[in-house]
Short mmCIF file of C-alpha atoms and ligand atoms in Angstrom, two decimals:
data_model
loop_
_atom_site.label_atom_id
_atom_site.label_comp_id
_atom_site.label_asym_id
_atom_site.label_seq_id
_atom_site.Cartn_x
_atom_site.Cartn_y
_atom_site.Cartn_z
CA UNK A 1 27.68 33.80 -25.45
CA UNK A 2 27.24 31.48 -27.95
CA UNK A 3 23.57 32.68 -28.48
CA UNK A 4 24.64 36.25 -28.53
CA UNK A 5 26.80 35.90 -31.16
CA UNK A 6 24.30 33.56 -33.19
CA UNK A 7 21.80 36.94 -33.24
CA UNK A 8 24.53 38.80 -34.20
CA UNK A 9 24.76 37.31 -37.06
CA UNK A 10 20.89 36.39 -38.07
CA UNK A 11 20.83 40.33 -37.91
CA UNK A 12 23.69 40.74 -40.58
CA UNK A 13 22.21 38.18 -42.67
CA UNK A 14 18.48 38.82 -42.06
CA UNK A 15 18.52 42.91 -42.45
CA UNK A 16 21.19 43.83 -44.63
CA UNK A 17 21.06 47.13 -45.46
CA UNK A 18 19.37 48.14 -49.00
CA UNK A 19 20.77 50.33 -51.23
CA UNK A 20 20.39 53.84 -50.48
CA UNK A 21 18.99 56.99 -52.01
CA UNK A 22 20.10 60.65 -51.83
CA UNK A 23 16.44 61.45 -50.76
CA UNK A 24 16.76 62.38 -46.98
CA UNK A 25 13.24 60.57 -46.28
CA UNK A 26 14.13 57.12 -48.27
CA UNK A 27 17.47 57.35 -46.41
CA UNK A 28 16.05 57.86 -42.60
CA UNK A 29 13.66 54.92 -43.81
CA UNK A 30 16.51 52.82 -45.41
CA UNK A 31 18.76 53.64 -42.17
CA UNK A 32 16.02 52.89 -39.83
CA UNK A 33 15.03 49.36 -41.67
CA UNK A 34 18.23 47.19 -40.28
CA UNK A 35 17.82 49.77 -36.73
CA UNK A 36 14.10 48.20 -36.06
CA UNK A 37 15.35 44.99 -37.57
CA UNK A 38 18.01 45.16 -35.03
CA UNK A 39 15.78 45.74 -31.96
CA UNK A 40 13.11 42.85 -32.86
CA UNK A 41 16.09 40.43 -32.76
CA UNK A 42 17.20 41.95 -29.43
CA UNK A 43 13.71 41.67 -28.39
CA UNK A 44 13.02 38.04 -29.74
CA UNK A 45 16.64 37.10 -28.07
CA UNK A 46 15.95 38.41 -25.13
CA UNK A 47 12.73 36.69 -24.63
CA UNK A 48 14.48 32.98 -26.00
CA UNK A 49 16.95 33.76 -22.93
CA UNK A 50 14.86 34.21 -20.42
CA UNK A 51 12.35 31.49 -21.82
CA UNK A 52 15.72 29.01 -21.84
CA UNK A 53 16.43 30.28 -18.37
CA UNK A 54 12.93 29.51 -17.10
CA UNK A 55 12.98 26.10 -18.81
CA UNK A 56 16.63 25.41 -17.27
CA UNK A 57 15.12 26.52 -13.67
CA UNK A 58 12.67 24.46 -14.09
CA UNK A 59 14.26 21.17 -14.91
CA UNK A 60 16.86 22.04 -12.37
CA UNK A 61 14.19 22.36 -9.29
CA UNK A 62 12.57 18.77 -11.51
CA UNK A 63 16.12 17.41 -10.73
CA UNK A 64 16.58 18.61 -7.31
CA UNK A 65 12.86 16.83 -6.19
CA UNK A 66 14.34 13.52 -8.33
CA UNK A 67 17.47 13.33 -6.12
CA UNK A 68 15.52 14.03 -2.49
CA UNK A 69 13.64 10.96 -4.01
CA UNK A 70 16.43 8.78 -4.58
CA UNK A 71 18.21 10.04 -1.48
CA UNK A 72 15.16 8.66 0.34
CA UNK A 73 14.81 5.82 -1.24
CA UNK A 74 18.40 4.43 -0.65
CA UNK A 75 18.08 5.94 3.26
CA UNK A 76 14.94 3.08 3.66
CA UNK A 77 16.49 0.39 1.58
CA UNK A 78 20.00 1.04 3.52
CA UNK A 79 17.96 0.86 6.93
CA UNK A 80 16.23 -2.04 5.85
CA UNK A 81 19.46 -3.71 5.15
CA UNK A 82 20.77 -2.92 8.41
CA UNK A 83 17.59 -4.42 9.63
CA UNK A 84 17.93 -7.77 7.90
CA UNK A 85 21.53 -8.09 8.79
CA UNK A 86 20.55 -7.60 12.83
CA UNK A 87 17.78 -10.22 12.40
CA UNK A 88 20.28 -12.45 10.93
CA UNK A 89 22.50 -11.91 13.62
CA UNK A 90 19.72 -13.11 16.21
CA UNK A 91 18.56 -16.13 14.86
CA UNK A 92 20.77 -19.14 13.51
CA UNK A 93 21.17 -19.41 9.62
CA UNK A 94 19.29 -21.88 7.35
CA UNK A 95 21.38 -21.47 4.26
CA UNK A 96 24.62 -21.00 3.76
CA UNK A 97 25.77 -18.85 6.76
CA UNK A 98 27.24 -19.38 9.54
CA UNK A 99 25.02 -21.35 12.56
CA UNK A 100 24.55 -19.28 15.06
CA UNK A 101 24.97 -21.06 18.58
CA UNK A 102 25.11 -18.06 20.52
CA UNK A 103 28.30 -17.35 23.05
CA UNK A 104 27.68 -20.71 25.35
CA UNK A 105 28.42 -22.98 22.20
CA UNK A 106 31.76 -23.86 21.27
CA UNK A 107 32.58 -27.09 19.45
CA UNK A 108 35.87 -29.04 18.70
CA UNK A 109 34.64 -29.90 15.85
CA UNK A 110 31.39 -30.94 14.04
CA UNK A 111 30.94 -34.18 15.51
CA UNK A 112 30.26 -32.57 18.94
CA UNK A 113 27.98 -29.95 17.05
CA UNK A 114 25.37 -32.72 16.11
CA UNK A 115 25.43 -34.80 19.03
CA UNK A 116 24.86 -31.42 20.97
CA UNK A 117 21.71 -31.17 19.21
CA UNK A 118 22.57 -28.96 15.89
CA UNK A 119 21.98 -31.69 12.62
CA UNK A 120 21.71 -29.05 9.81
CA UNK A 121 24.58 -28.92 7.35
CA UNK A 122 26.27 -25.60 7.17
CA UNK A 123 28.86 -23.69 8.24
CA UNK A 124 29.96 -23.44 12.32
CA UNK A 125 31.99 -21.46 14.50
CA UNK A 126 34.40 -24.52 15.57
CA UNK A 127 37.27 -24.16 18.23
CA UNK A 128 39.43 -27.34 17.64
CA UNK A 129 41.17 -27.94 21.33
CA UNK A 130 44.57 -26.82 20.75
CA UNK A 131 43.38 -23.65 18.12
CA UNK A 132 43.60 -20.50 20.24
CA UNK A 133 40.58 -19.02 17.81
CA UNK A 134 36.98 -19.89 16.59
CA UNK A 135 37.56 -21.24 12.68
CA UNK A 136 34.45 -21.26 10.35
CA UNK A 137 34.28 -25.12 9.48
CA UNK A 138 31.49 -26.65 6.89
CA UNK A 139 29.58 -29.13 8.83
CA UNK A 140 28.28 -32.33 7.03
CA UNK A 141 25.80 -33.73 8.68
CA UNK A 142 24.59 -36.57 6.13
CA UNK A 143 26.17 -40.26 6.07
CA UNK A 144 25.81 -40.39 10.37
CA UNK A 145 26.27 -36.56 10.13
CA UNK A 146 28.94 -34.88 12.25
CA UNK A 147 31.26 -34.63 9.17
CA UNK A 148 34.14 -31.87 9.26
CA UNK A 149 34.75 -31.32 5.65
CA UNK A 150 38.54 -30.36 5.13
CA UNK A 151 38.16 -30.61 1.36
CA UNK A 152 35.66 -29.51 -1.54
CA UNK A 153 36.32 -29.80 -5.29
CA UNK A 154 33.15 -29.90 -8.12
CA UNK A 155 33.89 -27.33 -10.67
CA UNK A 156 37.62 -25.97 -11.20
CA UNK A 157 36.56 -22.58 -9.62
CA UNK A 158 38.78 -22.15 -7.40
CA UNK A 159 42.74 -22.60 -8.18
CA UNK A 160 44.30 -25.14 -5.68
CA UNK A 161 47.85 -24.87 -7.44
CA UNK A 162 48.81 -22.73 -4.36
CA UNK A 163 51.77 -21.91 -1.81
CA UNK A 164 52.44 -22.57 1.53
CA UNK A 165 50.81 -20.08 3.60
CA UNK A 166 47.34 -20.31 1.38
CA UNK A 167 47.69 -24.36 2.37
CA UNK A 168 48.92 -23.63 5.92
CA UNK A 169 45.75 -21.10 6.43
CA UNK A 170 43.31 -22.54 4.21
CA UNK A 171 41.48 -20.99 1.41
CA UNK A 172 38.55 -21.17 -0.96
CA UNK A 173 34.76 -20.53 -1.11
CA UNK A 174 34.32 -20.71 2.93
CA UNK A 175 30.57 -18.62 2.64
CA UNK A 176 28.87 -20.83 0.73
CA UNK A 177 27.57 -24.19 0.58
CA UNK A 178 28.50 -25.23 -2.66
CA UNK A 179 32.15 -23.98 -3.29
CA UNK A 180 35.46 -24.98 -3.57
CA UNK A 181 37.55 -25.17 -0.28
CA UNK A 182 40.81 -26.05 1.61
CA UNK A 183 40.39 -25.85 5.39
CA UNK A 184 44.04 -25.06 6.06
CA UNK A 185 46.48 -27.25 7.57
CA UNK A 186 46.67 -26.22 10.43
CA UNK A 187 42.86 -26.95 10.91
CA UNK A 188 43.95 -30.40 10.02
CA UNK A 189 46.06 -30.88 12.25
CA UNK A 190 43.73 -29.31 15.43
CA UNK A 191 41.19 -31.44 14.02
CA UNK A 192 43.13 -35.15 14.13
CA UNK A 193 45.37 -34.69 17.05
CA UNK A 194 42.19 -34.30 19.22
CA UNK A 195 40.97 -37.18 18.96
CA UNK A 196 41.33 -40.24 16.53
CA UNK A 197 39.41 -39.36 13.19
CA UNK A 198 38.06 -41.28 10.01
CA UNK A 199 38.36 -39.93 6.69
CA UNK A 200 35.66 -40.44 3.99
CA UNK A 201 36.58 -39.57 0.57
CA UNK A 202 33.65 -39.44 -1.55
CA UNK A 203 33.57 -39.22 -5.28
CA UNK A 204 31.92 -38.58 -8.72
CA UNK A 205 33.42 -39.50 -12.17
CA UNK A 206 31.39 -37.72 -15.43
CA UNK A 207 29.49 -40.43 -15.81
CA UNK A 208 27.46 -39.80 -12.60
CA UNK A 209 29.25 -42.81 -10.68
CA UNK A 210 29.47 -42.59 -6.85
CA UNK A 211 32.84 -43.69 -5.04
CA UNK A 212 34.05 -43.42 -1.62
CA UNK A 213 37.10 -44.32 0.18
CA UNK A 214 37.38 -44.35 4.42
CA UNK A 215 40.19 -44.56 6.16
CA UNK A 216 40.61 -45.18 9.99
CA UNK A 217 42.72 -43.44 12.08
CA UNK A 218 43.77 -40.22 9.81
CA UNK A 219 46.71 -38.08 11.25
CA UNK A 220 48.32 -35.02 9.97
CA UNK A 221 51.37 -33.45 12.06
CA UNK A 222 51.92 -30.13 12.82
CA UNK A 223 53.52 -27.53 10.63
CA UNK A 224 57.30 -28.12 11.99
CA UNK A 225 56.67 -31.49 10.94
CA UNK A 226 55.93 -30.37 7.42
CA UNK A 227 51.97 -31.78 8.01
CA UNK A 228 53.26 -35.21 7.45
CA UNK A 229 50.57 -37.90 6.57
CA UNK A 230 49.61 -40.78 8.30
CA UNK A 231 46.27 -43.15 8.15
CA UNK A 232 44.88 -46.65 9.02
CA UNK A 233 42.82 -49.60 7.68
CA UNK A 234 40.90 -48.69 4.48
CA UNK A 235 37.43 -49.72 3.55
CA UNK A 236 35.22 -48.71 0.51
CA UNK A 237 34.75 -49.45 -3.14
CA UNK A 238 37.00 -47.03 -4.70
CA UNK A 239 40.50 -48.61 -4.13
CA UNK A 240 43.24 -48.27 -1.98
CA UNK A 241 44.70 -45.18 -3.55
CA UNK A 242 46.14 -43.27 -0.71
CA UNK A 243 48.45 -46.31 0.40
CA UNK A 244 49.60 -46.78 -3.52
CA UNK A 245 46.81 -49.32 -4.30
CA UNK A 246 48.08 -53.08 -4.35
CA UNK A 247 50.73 -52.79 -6.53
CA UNK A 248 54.23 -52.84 -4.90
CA UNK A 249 56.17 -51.13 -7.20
CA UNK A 250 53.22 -48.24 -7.41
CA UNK A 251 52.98 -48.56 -3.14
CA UNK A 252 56.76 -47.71 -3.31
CA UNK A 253 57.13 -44.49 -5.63
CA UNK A 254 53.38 -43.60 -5.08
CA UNK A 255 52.05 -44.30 -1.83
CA UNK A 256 51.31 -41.20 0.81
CA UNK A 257 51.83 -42.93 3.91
CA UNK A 258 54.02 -40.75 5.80
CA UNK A 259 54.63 -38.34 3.34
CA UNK A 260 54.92 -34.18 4.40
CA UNK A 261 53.20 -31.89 2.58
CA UNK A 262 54.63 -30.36 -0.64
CA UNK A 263 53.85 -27.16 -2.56
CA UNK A 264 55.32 -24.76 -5.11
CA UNK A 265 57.30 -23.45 -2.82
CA UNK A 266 57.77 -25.97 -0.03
CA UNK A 267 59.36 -29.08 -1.42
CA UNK A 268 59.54 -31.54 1.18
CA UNK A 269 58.37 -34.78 -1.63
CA UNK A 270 60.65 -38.18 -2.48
CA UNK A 271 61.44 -36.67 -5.60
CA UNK A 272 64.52 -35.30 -7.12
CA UNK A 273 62.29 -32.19 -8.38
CA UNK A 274 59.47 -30.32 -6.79
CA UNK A 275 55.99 -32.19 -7.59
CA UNK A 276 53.40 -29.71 -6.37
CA UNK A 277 55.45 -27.27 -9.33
CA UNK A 278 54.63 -30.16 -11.72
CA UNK A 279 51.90 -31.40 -10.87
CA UNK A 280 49.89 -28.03 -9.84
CA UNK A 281 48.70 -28.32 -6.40
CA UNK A 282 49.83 -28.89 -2.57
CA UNK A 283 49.95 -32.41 -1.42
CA UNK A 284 51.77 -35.34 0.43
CA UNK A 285 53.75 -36.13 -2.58
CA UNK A 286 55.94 -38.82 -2.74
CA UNK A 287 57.55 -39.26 -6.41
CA UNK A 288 54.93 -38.35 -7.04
CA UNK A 289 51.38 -39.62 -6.58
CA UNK A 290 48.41 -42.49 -6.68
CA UNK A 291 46.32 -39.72 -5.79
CA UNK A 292 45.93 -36.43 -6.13
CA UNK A 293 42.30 -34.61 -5.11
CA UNK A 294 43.98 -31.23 -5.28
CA UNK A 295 45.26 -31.46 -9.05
CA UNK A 296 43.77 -29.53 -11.95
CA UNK A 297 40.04 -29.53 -12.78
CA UNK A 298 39.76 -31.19 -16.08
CA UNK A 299 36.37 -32.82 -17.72
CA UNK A 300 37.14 -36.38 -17.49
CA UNK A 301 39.86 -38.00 -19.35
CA UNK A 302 42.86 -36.04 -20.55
CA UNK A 303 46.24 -35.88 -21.40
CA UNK A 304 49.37 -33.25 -20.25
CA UNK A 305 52.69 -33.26 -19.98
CA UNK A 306 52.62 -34.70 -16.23
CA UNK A 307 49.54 -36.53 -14.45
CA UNK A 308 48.13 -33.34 -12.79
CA UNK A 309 44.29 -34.08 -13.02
CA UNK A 310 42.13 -35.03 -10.43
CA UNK A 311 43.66 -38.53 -9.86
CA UNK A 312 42.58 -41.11 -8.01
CA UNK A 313 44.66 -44.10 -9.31
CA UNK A 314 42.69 -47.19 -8.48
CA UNK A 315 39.21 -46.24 -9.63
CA UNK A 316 40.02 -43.95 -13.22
CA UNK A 317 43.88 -44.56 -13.63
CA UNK A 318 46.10 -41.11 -13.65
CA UNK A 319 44.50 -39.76 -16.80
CA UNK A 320 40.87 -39.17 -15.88
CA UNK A 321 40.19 -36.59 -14.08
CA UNK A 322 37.43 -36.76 -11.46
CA UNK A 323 34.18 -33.94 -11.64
CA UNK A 324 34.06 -33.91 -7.81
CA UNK A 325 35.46 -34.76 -4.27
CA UNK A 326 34.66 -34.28 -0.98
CA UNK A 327 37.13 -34.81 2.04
CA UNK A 328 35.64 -35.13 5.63
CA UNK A 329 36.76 -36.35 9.01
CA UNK A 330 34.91 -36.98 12.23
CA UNK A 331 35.82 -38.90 15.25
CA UNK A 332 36.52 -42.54 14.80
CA UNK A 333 34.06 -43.59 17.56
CA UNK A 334 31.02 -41.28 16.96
CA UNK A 335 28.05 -42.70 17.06
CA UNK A 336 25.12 -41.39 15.66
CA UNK A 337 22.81 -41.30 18.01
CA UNK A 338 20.75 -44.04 15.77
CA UNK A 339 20.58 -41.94 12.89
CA1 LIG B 1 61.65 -32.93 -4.30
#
């Protein structure tokens, strides 16, 4: 239409009409001048439509071939996909997946995965004896191996200033080796009423030091308990943090033996207010801490209105905040089979 009305007017402005004379043979020539003017335009615009059309046809049918192409192309890729995934599915995993025992294997926890054979670090279908379902658990199987980690911190990705039910379930970067994690409590609690456990606590401050803290005998309760907190000897060069170091007056407003779990919105602490809400994370508070592995990721040292870094009292003090953690259990009297 638009194209219509554009000849339209190249024919008023192109041919206007001359003036005329009273000579009969000037005027049929004068009247006939804009008439043949007229039909070349109509001519010339009827072949730029139908050369348009032609050119529109063609990149039409140019488009129709380019999406059969594409259409194609994301039919194999999709297939090959599907392919990749069923091949996964056979085999067990060598990154970050899941190990694949098949249907015969099921573990109470990672301990019973190595000795059974399996001594690649990754993640594992584990059924913890009193859990009525298969849980995806990281297995460490450095330091002896047989490690179930519970707890992962090493770059602030992941929030752990969280309620109830994300601490209760668990939560985190549970498909891939090098994220941030809580296993749940509940997992926790399978895991260390089974059998007796040992926790390792291993650490790294920003200046590339190495801690570790072990403690025999680690126990969480069950949820109607409130996932109270109980543990044995200690052993390691990091300091007695989780009893309240050797201080009495710290052991007595600090320490986390037999302390239930606090969060946001669970507020089971020693203190007169809530200290997960303060201090930004779930944890056996008392009133509140001598440490504190789920607290805010900050680089290093640092100050705020309550301790709520990264603490771990006896090696950095409450204002340093450490640049990783990891928290793993396995049965007190695994051996290792030599390794
Ligand atoms: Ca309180």
């Amino acid at each position: 239409m638009r194209l219509e009305l554009a000849t339209a007017l190249s024919v008023t402005l192109l041919c206007p009409i001359k003036n005329s004379t009273w000579s009969s043979r000037l005027f049929i020539m004068d009247y006939m001048k804009p008439l043949n003017c007229f039909l070349w335009m109509t001519i010339f615009h009827l072949i730029i439509t139908h050369s348009t059309e032609d050119k529109c046809q063609r990149e039409t049918e140019k488009l129709r071939v380019q999406i059969k192409t594409l259409e194609n192309h994301y039919a194999k890729r999709h297939q090959l996909l599907k392919n990749l995934r069923n091949q996964s599915a056979e085999r067990p995993e060598t990154g970050n997946g899941i190990m694949n025992l098949g249907d015969k294997s099921v573990h109470a926890d990672c301990a019973h995965v190595f000795k059974s054979g399996n001594k690649e670090t990754g993640f594992y279908m584990i059924k913890p004896t009193n859990s009525t379902v298969p849980v995806k658990m990281y297995c460490d199987m450095s330091e002896g191996g047989g490690w179930t980690v519970l707890q992962r911190r090493m770059d602030g990705t992941e929030s752990f200033d969280r309620g109830w039910s994300d601490y209760k379930r668990g939560f985190g970067a549970m498909d891939s080796g090098t994220g941030e994690f809580w296993l749940g409590n509940d997992n926790l609690h399978f895991l260390t009423s089974q059998e007796e456990c040992t926790l390792r606590i291993t650490m790294e401050d920003f200046e590339g030091v190495r801690r570790f803290a072990v403690y025999k005998n680690f126990k969480v309760s069950d949820e109607k308990n409130k996932y109270q907190l109980s543990f044995g000897e200690y052993a390691g060069n990091a300091g007695n943090a989780l009893a309240g170091g050797d201080h009495p007056e710290v052991q007595w407003w600090a320490s986390h033996q037999g302390m239930k779990f606090t969060t946001f919105d669970s507020d089971n602490d020693q203190y007169g207010q809530n200290c997960a809400q303060e201090d930004k994370s779930g944890w056996w508070f008392n009133r509140c801490h001598s440490a504190n592995l789920n607290g805010l990721y900050y680089q290093g040292p640092y100050s705020a209105v309550t301790d709520n870094g990264i603490v771990w009292y006896t090696w950095h003090g409450w204002w340093y905040s450490l640049k990783s953690v990891v928290m793993k259990i396995r049965p007190t009297h695994f051996e290792s089979n030599g390794i």
